[in-house]
Amino acid sequence: MVVLIPLLRVPVQVDLLDVLTNWLDAVNQGFLSSSDGRDNLPEFTSTECQQDFQKLHLLRSKIGDLIDASSQDDNPHEDLERLLQEYYSCLKEFEERGFPSSSGLPTKLEWKSAVSGVMSGHKGLLWEQCSVLWNLASLEASKGSRQDNSKKGWMQANKCYQMAFSYMNHLNELLEKTTPYATATAFDHNDNSDADFQSFIVSFWEHTLSAKAQMAAYEKSASMNRPRQMLLAKLAQGAVSLWEKAENSMTLLQQHERQLSISDSSAQQHHSIKQWALLAQAWSQYTRCLAEYHESIVHQEKDQQGELFARLELSLQHGNGCLDLVNTGELLEDQFQYKLPQLLEEIRETYNALLASGTVVNDGIDLREIRPELVSKGRSNLPSAMESGTQRLFANLIGPAGRKAIDEFNKAVDQSVSEMSDLAKKKSTEAREELARINLPHSLVAYEQEQSGGGIPPNLWQRVDKIQKSNCISMLKRDLWNLRDMAEEAQRVFTKTKKELQEDVDMDSLFRQQHPGYKGTDVQQIQVSFRQALSTYESLLQKSQEGDSLLLTRLEKLDQDPKFKLLQFGKSQLDRLLPGNHGSNEDPYKKQAPDASFDTAPLKRVVVELSNLLDERETTMRDVHQAVRDYDIKSSISGINPDSPSAAEEYEAAVKLAHKKAVSPLDYELRVNISEQNRLVAKIMQQNDRFVAARGQINNDNPGSNSAPSGSCIAMIEEALDEIETLTKHLTEGKHFYNVVIPKLEQLKQQVSNASARLTADRCEYDESYSAKRRQQEKEDELMAKRIAEEPNSMPHTTNNDLTSQQNGVLTQNGGQQNNNNPHSQPGVYPVDHTEPQVRVDDDKVASLIAMDFDPDKVVRALVKYDNNFDAALNELIS
């Protein structure tokens, strides 16, 4: 059974977010231009509108899910109409922002055709709008068909069909802006053309939905208690013309279809079109029957027997015609199954009664034409929810000026952070160098251990033991060599990418030299972003290589520096290297008298404070980096109108204020930290002087003490441990750096390769086109030469006097040299006066004019005369 309402089109799921992102990225990289002849390409990045892409993708996906659900229970979901209208509004705004209208997207957006059931797709958002309008028309028509047969129901059905007609009319208007469907007269079943949007199909549904709205108005009037028969006749007659137009659309389409080979994939379409044509024809006959019937009742009320009989005859004729079509095509419309037989029975009774009376004379009666009454006042405007701008899209766009302001902010912040980081490192290094110069805190540790009886301090041995058990030094060597391999891989990818960019430039330059007419994409422009990224990576790799070199240098020391060998000693060996204050570990319980010791607690406390201060500084710098990453500069400039005359000043002021808010508090915190360092270092120096003096006195009082070697050994062990921790930290940072950079370099290399492939494809396409034109030109030249050779009589007649004159002219020009060659031995060859400017005849134009059956010599003369002006030469030849 074929229902006389348009079915829903079903979207095929696709990652619309990915499609739009890829297209916009290609536009920003200079690979694409407008495919619609427009010049309003987007001036923003895909990052700025990811939320908008996501919204469009989710709307399309949700629409597909609801349509699938509706097909299972034959009842459209109540939210489907709202989502379709919202999707249409978004599509309009995307189109206004410069996104592809009729074509240009990298991937087709496919839908399942309502007519043919075949998947078809297009690469523009306008086609999405067409699908939305089609589905909205289908929903309205479906709502109209589900209304009850009450007066109120028919009124609502009329509104629904009117709205469905409006949607279909807007769809037709959209299609007129596109190619090739606006002018199509037949389907091509072998390509991806969309049957739903064929001009005859859309026209059929326009007239059908308008006719159904007309019939709803008729049924509403017929449902009144005392219906006006004249109005009913006019309403039915108004529907007749609409059904005839719908029938005509199907008839024309069938004529064209008969000229095509219908494949299995279009069998559904072919069957639907056949049934629709029968339905339109049946409705046309049915409404004619109704119009004549109601007009007959008007004649009956006026006691016009002859007119009554004639109208009844016409009504029976059209009614029986409709019944024949119904029986032929199995058209299961309610009007045809129930109302038509009842109507025909009533008409036959009246008609037979008149025949039986014998009083009716039908000869010579001229029936007046029934004037139609059309209820449709044309299409309605689309609902306000479908207007562009109602969905508040692209709220995060900042435009070129805004992006420039953000770049300036980032540069200023990066510079400030870099300066703060350098200052923090410098001051921390100064503090550590000051402590190392006076052998702190190693001397304190050694002194305290001496006082406690000697041997390696327990906490120090725990660190050494941990390194020995984890085989840390061997692992460190291995990781250092792995880091070098990663650095070489990063450098290899970088070098290969840079080389490919240069090869593209060289290839493009060579191709343009060989093909001066080539106007393809500017390689230099495309490579701007690539080279900027490559320059950034080059700077990063250079700095990392410097750090890697330092790490490798330290690696060599692991086997050579004595302090690292200490880390391989056992505890007993280290204990012997670190004796007590009496120079022996034999009596660990024998300690120096209490009055001879020095209270190291104040000095130790200040050293710990300084150590904590340096740790706080590192935390502060991490906070600085995190703060500038998290700072929302977009909100600071979002309120600025980029079109304002003072926009530049406003952006500059906003950037300065944002920079101050982002950096100043942390910069102040850092400077307070550095100021505290100066105070603590000064205090440590004072305490250390007392400690050194006291320790010297103790050593004088205890000549057998061995504190100096003890402090030196502990210092060496702690330095070795600290350096290993530093190496481990730097190794971790280096590995993290390369784990991040190498994939990004690979991604950049892939982007460069993709760009190179597109450029190569463009050149190949041009080269093929150029070669094709060249072959065509050679073919035309060959045909021209053949034609000239076959027409020897076409040469102009030359008299002896003319020949002598020409020869004399050539003799004079050649400086008296005799020239026996006939200047007319070949067409188009004439004596040349070198004192006059020469005109080189265009071979293409010669071939074109000769192809019009003009004499070759006259063609050459005309082109020479008018300096290769084709139109002027053609006028000369015609005249």
mmCIF file of N, CA, C and O in Angstrom, residues 7-75:
data_model
loop_
_atom_site.group_PDB
_atom_site.id
_atom_site.type_symbol
_atom_site.label_atom_id
_atom_site.label_comp_id
_atom_site.label_asym_id
_atom_site.label_seq_id
_atom_site.Cartn_x
_atom_site.Cartn_y
_atom_site.Cartn_z
ATOM 1 N N LEU A 7 7.114 10.147 2.881
ATOM 2 C CA LEU A 7 7.724 9.417 3.980
ATOM 3 C C LEU A 7 8.939 10.177 4.510
ATOM 4 O O LEU A 7 9.439 11.095 3.865
ATOM 5 N N LEU A 8 9.420 9.769 5.677
ATOM 6 C CA LEU A 8 10.564 10.438 6.285
ATOM 7 C C LEU A 8 11.869 9.984 5.648
ATOM 8 O O LEU A 8 12.038 8.816 5.316
ATOM 9 N N ARG A 9 12.781 10.933 5.457
ATOM 10 C CA ARG A 9 14.154 10.623 5.080
ATOM 11 C C ARG A 9 14.928 10.271 6.358
ATOM 12 O O ARG A 9 14.714 10.882 7.401
ATOM 13 N N VAL A 10 15.844 9.310 6.259
ATOM 14 C CA VAL A 10 16.569 8.833 7.442
ATOM 15 C C VAL A 10 18.050 9.196 7.307
ATOM 16 O O VAL A 10 18.702 8.788 6.337
ATOM 17 N N PRO A 11 18.594 9.961 8.255
ATOM 18 C CA PRO A 11 20.023 10.308 8.168
ATOM 19 C C PRO A 11 20.909 9.115 8.504
ATOM 20 O O PRO A 11 20.624 8.359 9.433
ATOM 21 N N VAL A 12 21.981 8.965 7.747
ATOM 22 C CA VAL A 12 22.981 7.945 8.034
ATOM 23 C C VAL A 12 23.986 8.550 9.006
ATOM 24 O O VAL A 12 24.496 9.648 8.785
ATOM 25 N N GLN A 13 24.261 7.813 10.088
ATOM 26 C CA GLN A 13 25.122 8.359 11.132
ATOM 27 C C GLN A 13 26.525 8.643 10.588
ATOM 28 O O GLN A 13 27.114 7.827 9.878
ATOM 29 N N VAL A 14 27.043 9.830 10.924
ATOM 30 C CA VAL A 14 28.388 10.247 10.524
ATOM 31 C C VAL A 14 28.931 11.163 11.616
ATOM 32 O O VAL A 14 28.154 11.830 12.318
ATOM 33 N N ASP A 15 30.253 11.159 11.779
ATOM 34 C CA ASP A 15 30.871 12.026 12.792
ATOM 35 C C ASP A 15 30.955 13.446 12.219
ATOM 36 O O ASP A 15 31.951 13.844 11.636
ATOM 37 N N LEU A 16 29.863 14.186 12.392
ATOM 38 C CA LEU A 16 29.786 15.532 11.835
ATOM 39 C C LEU A 16 30.815 16.459 12.461
ATOM 40 O O LEU A 16 31.334 17.367 11.801
ATOM 41 N N LEU A 17 31.131 16.235 13.736
ATOM 42 C CA LEU A 17 32.152 17.048 14.411
ATOM 43 C C LEU A 17 33.492 16.899 13.692
ATOM 44 O O LEU A 17 34.173 17.890 13.426
ATOM 45 N N ASP A 18 33.840 15.673 13.352
ATOM 46 C CA ASP A 18 35.116 15.411 12.680
ATOM 47 C C ASP A 18 35.106 15.985 11.266
ATOM 48 O O ASP A 18 36.100 16.569 10.810
ATOM 49 N N VAL A 19 33.979 15.867 10.569
ATOM 50 C CA VAL A 19 33.872 16.376 9.194
ATOM 51 C C VAL A 19 34.069 17.887 9.164
ATOM 52 O O VAL A 19 34.854 18.421 8.361
ATOM 53 N N LEU A 20 33.368 18.597 10.044
ATOM 54 C CA LEU A 20 33.458 20.062 10.062
ATOM 55 C C LEU A 20 34.828 20.532 10.546
ATOM 56 O O LEU A 20 35.362 21.525 10.038
ATOM 57 N N THR A 21 35.399 19.816 11.515
ATOM 58 C CA THR A 21 36.730 20.185 12.009
ATOM 59 C C THR A 21 37.766 20.050 10.913
ATOM 60 O O THR A 21 38.600 20.945 10.711
ATOM 61 N N ASN A 22 37.738 18.936 10.184
ATOM 62 C CA ASN A 22 38.698 18.720 9.100
ATOM 63 C C ASN A 22 38.554 19.779 8.010
ATOM 64 O O ASN A 22 39.553 20.278 7.478
ATOM 65 N N TRP A 23 37.309 20.129 7.691
ATOM 66 C CA TRP A 23 37.093 21.134 6.641
ATOM 67 C C TRP A 23 37.653 22.489 7.081
ATOM 68 O O TRP A 23 38.367 23.151 6.322
ATOM 69 N N LEU A 24 37.331 22.901 8.313
ATOM 70 C CA LEU A 24 37.761 24.215 8.782
ATOM 71 C C LEU A 24 39.277 24.270 8.936
ATOM 72 O O LEU A 24 39.909 25.287 8.640
ATOM 73 N N ASP A 25 39.878 23.171 9.389
ATOM 74 C CA ASP A 25 41.341 23.126 9.495
ATOM 75 C C ASP A 25 41.981 23.268 8.119
ATOM 76 O O ASP A 25 43.000 23.968 7.960
ATOM 77 N N ALA A 26 41.394 22.611 7.117
ATOM 78 C CA ALA A 26 41.924 22.715 5.750
ATOM 79 C C ALA A 26 41.785 24.135 5.219
ATOM 80 O O ALA A 26 42.666 24.640 4.519
ATOM 81 N N VAL A 27 40.692 24.807 5.571
ATOM 82 C CA VAL A 27 40.507 26.205 5.160
ATOM 83 C C VAL A 27 41.569 27.089 5.791
ATOM 84 O O VAL A 27 42.198 27.919 5.126
ATOM 85 N N ASN A 28 41.792 26.916 7.092
ATOM 86 C CA ASN A 28 42.772 27.748 7.793
ATOM 87 C C ASN A 28 44.191 27.494 7.327
ATOM 88 O O ASN A 28 45.052 28.363 7.432
ATOM 89 N N GLN A 29 44.449 26.290 6.797
ATOM 90 C CA GLN A 29 45.776 25.977 6.282
ATOM 91 C C GLN A 29 45.942 26.402 4.823
ATOM 92 O O GLN A 29 47.017 26.247 4.253
ATOM 93 N N GLY A 30 44.870 26.957 4.227
ATOM 94 C CA GLY A 30 44.961 27.467 2.865
ATOM 95 C C GLY A 30 44.721 26.446 1.779
ATOM 96 O O GLY A 30 44.931 26.723 0.602
ATOM 97 N N PHE A 31 44.241 25.233 2.159
ATOM 98 C CA PHE A 31 44.051 24.195 1.157
ATOM 99 C C PHE A 31 42.732 24.355 0.411
ATOM 100 O O PHE A 31 42.577 23.847 -0.693
ATOM 101 N N LEU A 32 41.752 24.996 1.021
ATOM 102 C CA LEU A 32 40.419 25.058 0.429
ATOM 103 C C LEU A 32 39.981 26.498 0.256
ATOM 104 O O LEU A 32 40.350 27.385 1.011
ATOM 105 N N SER A 33 39.174 26.693 -0.751
ATOM 106 C CA SER A 33 38.484 27.968 -0.949
ATOM 107 C C SER A 33 37.011 27.650 -1.037
ATOM 108 O O SER A 33 36.592 26.497 -1.020
ATOM 109 N N SER A 34 36.183 28.679 -1.145
ATOM 110 C CA SER A 34 34.748 28.451 -1.189
ATOM 111 C C SER A 34 34.370 27.679 -2.434
ATOM 112 O O SER A 34 34.786 28.004 -3.541
ATOM 113 N N SER A 35 33.545 26.642 -2.246
ATOM 114 C CA SER A 35 33.081 25.845 -3.378
ATOM 115 C C SER A 35 31.769 26.379 -3.919
ATOM 116 O O SER A 35 31.243 25.871 -4.898
ATOM 117 N N ASP A 36 31.231 27.407 -3.255
ATOM 118 C CA ASP A 36 29.934 27.933 -3.657
ATOM 119 C C ASP A 36 30.043 29.289 -4.342
ATOM 120 O O ASP A 36 29.045 29.966 -4.547
ATOM 121 N N GLY A 37 31.239 29.702 -4.673
ATOM 122 C CA GLY A 37 31.405 30.997 -5.310
ATOM 123 C C GLY A 37 31.337 32.151 -4.330
ATOM 124 O O GLY A 37 31.302 33.307 -4.719
ATOM 125 N N ARG A 38 31.329 31.845 -3.016
ATOM 126 C CA ARG A 38 31.263 32.909 -2.017
ATOM 127 C C ARG A 38 32.662 33.215 -1.512
ATOM 128 O O ARG A 38 33.580 32.434 -1.657
ATOM 129 N N ASP A 39 32.793 34.381 -0.917
ATOM 130 C CA ASP A 39 34.110 34.766 -0.398
ATOM 131 C C ASP A 39 34.082 34.991 1.105
ATOM 132 O O ASP A 39 34.980 35.580 1.672
ATOM 133 N N ASN A 40 33.016 34.516 1.776
ATOM 134 C CA ASN A 40 32.910 34.715 3.223
ATOM 135 C C ASN A 40 33.308 33.448 3.981
ATOM 136 O O ASN A 40 32.559 32.898 4.765
ATOM 137 N N LEU A 41 34.527 32.984 3.704
ATOM 138 C CA LEU A 41 35.017 31.829 4.432
ATOM 139 C C LEU A 41 35.207 32.188 5.908
ATOM 140 O O LEU A 41 35.481 33.329 6.239
ATOM 141 N N PRO A 42 35.062 31.198 6.798
ATOM 142 C CA PRO A 42 35.207 31.481 8.227
ATOM 143 C C PRO A 42 36.578 32.052 8.556
ATOM 144 O O PRO A 42 37.594 31.631 7.998
ATOM 145 N N GLU A 43 36.596 32.990 9.478
ATOM 146 C CA GLU A 43 37.846 33.598 9.928
ATOM 147 C C GLU A 43 38.097 33.224 11.385
ATOM 148 O O GLU A 43 38.486 34.043 12.204
ATOM 149 N N PHE A 44 37.844 31.958 11.697
ATOM 150 C CA PHE A 44 38.091 31.479 13.044
ATOM 151 C C PHE A 44 38.589 30.051 12.945
ATOM 152 O O PHE A 44 38.566 29.437 11.871
ATOM 153 N N THR A 45 39.043 29.509 14.060
ATOM 154 C CA THR A 45 39.633 28.173 14.069
ATOM 155 C C THR A 45 38.626 27.151 14.575
ATOM 156 O O THR A 45 37.624 27.500 15.215
ATOM 157 N N SER A 46 38.912 25.882 14.298
ATOM 158 C CA SER A 46 38.008 24.817 14.739
ATOM 159 C C SER A 46 37.984 24.707 16.257
ATOM 160 O O SER A 46 36.977 24.263 16.827
ATOM 161 N N THR A 47 39.058 25.115 16.906
ATOM 162 C CA THR A 47 39.105 25.046 18.368
ATOM 163 C C THR A 47 38.053 25.950 18.999
ATOM 164 O O THR A 47 37.474 25.618 20.039
ATOM 165 N N GLU A 48 37.785 27.076 18.355
ATOM 166 C CA GLU A 48 36.846 28.050 18.897
ATOM 167 C C GLU A 48 35.400 27.571 18.817
ATOM 168 O O GLU A 48 34.546 28.100 19.525
ATOM 169 N N CYS A 49 35.107 26.619 17.964
ATOM 170 C CA CYS A 49 33.704 26.240 17.766
ATOM 171 C C CYS A 49 33.481 24.736 17.912
ATOM 172 O O CYS A 49 32.593 24.173 17.270
ATOM 173 N N GLN A 50 34.289 24.083 18.737
ATOM 174 C CA GLN A 50 34.080 22.650 18.974
ATOM 175 C C GLN A 50 32.722 22.383 19.616
ATOM 176 O O GLN A 50 32.060 21.389 19.290
ATOM 177 N N GLN A 51 32.290 23.265 20.501
ATOM 178 C CA GLN A 51 30.976 23.089 21.122
ATOM 179 C C GLN A 51 29.863 23.182 20.087
ATOM 180 O O GLN A 51 28.874 22.434 20.148
ATOM 181 N N ASP A 52 30.021 24.088 19.122
ATOM 182 C CA ASP A 52 29.001 24.243 18.079
ATOM 183 C C ASP A 52 28.974 23.018 17.160
ATOM 184 O O ASP A 52 27.904 22.545 16.774
ATOM 185 N N PHE A 53 30.164 22.506 16.815
ATOM 186 C CA PHE A 53 30.230 21.280 16.011
ATOM 187 C C PHE A 53 29.576 20.122 16.755
ATOM 188 O O PHE A 53 28.840 19.328 16.168
ATOM 189 N N GLN A 54 29.851 20.048 18.043
ATOM 190 C CA GLN A 54 29.296 18.966 18.849
ATOM 191 C C GLN A 54 27.774 19.059 18.906
ATOM 192 O O GLN A 54 27.072 18.035 18.816
ATOM 193 N N LYS A 55 27.262 20.262 19.027
ATOM 194 C CA LYS A 55 25.804 20.436 19.089
ATOM 195 C C LYS A 55 25.163 19.994 17.788
ATOM 196 O O LYS A 55 24.141 19.283 17.794
ATOM 197 N N LEU A 56 25.736 20.398 16.658
ATOM 198 C CA LEU A 56 25.181 20.008 15.366
ATOM 199 C C LEU A 56 25.226 18.490 15.203
ATOM 200 O O LEU A 56 24.272 17.877 14.707
ATOM 201 N N HIS A 57 26.341 17.893 15.615
ATOM 202 C CA HIS A 57 26.480 16.436 15.509
ATOM 203 C C HIS A 57 25.430 15.718 16.363
ATOM 204 O O HIS A 57 24.787 14.755 15.897
ATOM 205 N N LEU A 58 25.238 16.178 17.592
ATOM 206 C CA LEU A 58 24.277 15.534 18.486
ATOM 207 C C LEU A 58 22.850 15.693 17.983
ATOM 208 O O LEU A 58 22.039 14.768 18.088
ATOM 209 N N LEU A 59 22.524 16.857 17.427
ATOM 210 C CA LEU A 59 21.180 17.064 16.874
ATOM 211 C C LEU A 59 20.900 16.082 15.744
ATOM 212 O O LEU A 59 19.838 15.457 15.691
ATOM 213 N N ARG A 60 21.863 15.946 14.831
ATOM 214 C CA ARG A 60 21.669 15.043 13.695
ATOM 215 C C ARG A 60 21.539 13.592 14.160
ATOM 216 O O ARG A 60 20.693 12.837 13.655
ATOM 217 N N SER A 61 22.368 13.212 15.120
ATOM 218 C CA SER A 61 22.309 11.847 15.643
ATOM 219 C C SER A 61 20.973 11.580 16.333
ATOM 220 O O SER A 61 20.366 10.516 16.144
ATOM 221 N N LYS A 62 20.515 12.539 17.124
ATOM 222 C CA LYS A 62 19.251 12.370 17.839
ATOM 223 C C LYS A 62 18.086 12.283 16.865
ATOM 224 O O LYS A 62 17.157 11.480 17.061
ATOM 225 N N ILE A 63 18.132 13.074 15.809
ATOM 226 C CA ILE A 63 17.072 13.020 14.790
ATOM 227 C C ILE A 63 17.019 11.634 14.164
ATOM 228 O O ILE A 63 15.947 11.043 13.980
ATOM 229 N N GLY A 64 18.188 11.070 13.840
ATOM 230 C CA GLY A 64 18.219 9.733 13.263
ATOM 231 C C GLY A 64 17.651 8.691 14.223
ATOM 232 O O GLY A 64 16.898 7.797 13.812
ATOM 233 N N ASP A 65 17.999 8.813 15.511
ATOM 234 C CA ASP A 65 17.490 7.849 16.499
ATOM 235 C C ASP A 65 15.975 7.935 16.617
ATOM 236 O O ASP A 65 15.286 6.900 16.694
ATOM 237 N N LEU A 66 15.430 9.148 16.630
ATOM 238 C CA LEU A 66 13.979 9.311 16.772
ATOM 239 C C LEU A 66 13.239 8.829 15.536
ATOM 240 O O LEU A 66 12.141 8.271 15.643
ATOM 241 N N ILE A 67 13.814 9.035 14.356
ATOM 242 C CA ILE A 67 13.168 8.548 13.129
ATOM 243 C C ILE A 67 13.146 7.032 13.108
ATOM 244 O O ILE A 67 12.148 6.402 12.734
ATOM 245 N N ASP A 68 14.251 6.406 13.555
ATOM 246 C CA ASP A 68 14.277 4.940 13.648
ATOM 247 C C ASP A 68 13.216 4.439 14.622
ATOM 248 O O ASP A 68 12.527 3.445 14.356
ATOM 249 N N ALA A 69 13.090 5.133 15.752
ATOM 250 C CA ALA A 69 12.081 4.731 16.733
ATOM 251 C C ALA A 69 10.673 4.925 16.187
ATOM 252 O O ALA A 69 9.777 4.113 16.427
ATOM 253 N N SER A 70 10.467 6.006 15.420
ATOM 254 C CA SER A 70 9.146 6.292 14.850
ATOM 255 C C SER A 70 8.744 5.245 13.828
ATOM 256 O O SER A 70 7.567 4.886 13.708
ATOM 257 N N SER A 71 9.726 4.737 13.079
ATOM 258 C CA SER A 71 9.410 3.753 12.037
ATOM 259 C C SER A 71 8.937 2.435 12.623
ATOM 260 O O SER A 71 8.245 1.663 11.964
ATOM 261 N N GLN A 72 9.281 2.172 13.896
ATOM 262 C CA GLN A 72 8.898 0.911 14.518
ATOM 263 C C GLN A 72 7.458 0.926 15.015
ATOM 264 O O GLN A 72 6.790 -0.101 15.010
ATOM 265 N N ASP A 73 6.991 2.117 15.449
ATOM 266 C CA ASP A 73 5.606 2.173 15.949
ATOM 267 C C ASP A 73 4.698 3.045 15.098
ATOM 268 O O ASP A 73 3.565 3.329 15.479
ATOM 269 N N ASP A 74 5.206 3.466 13.925
ATOM 270 C CA ASP A 74 4.412 4.271 12.974
ATOM 271 C C ASP A 74 3.833 5.519 13.614
ATOM 272 O O ASP A 74 2.770 6.006 13.232
ATOM 273 N N ASN A 75 4.514 6.058 14.607
ATOM 274 C CA ASN A 75 4.038 7.259 15.273
ATOM 275 C C ASN A 75 5.223 8.171 15.552
ATOM 276 O O ASN A 75 6.027 7.883 16.427
#
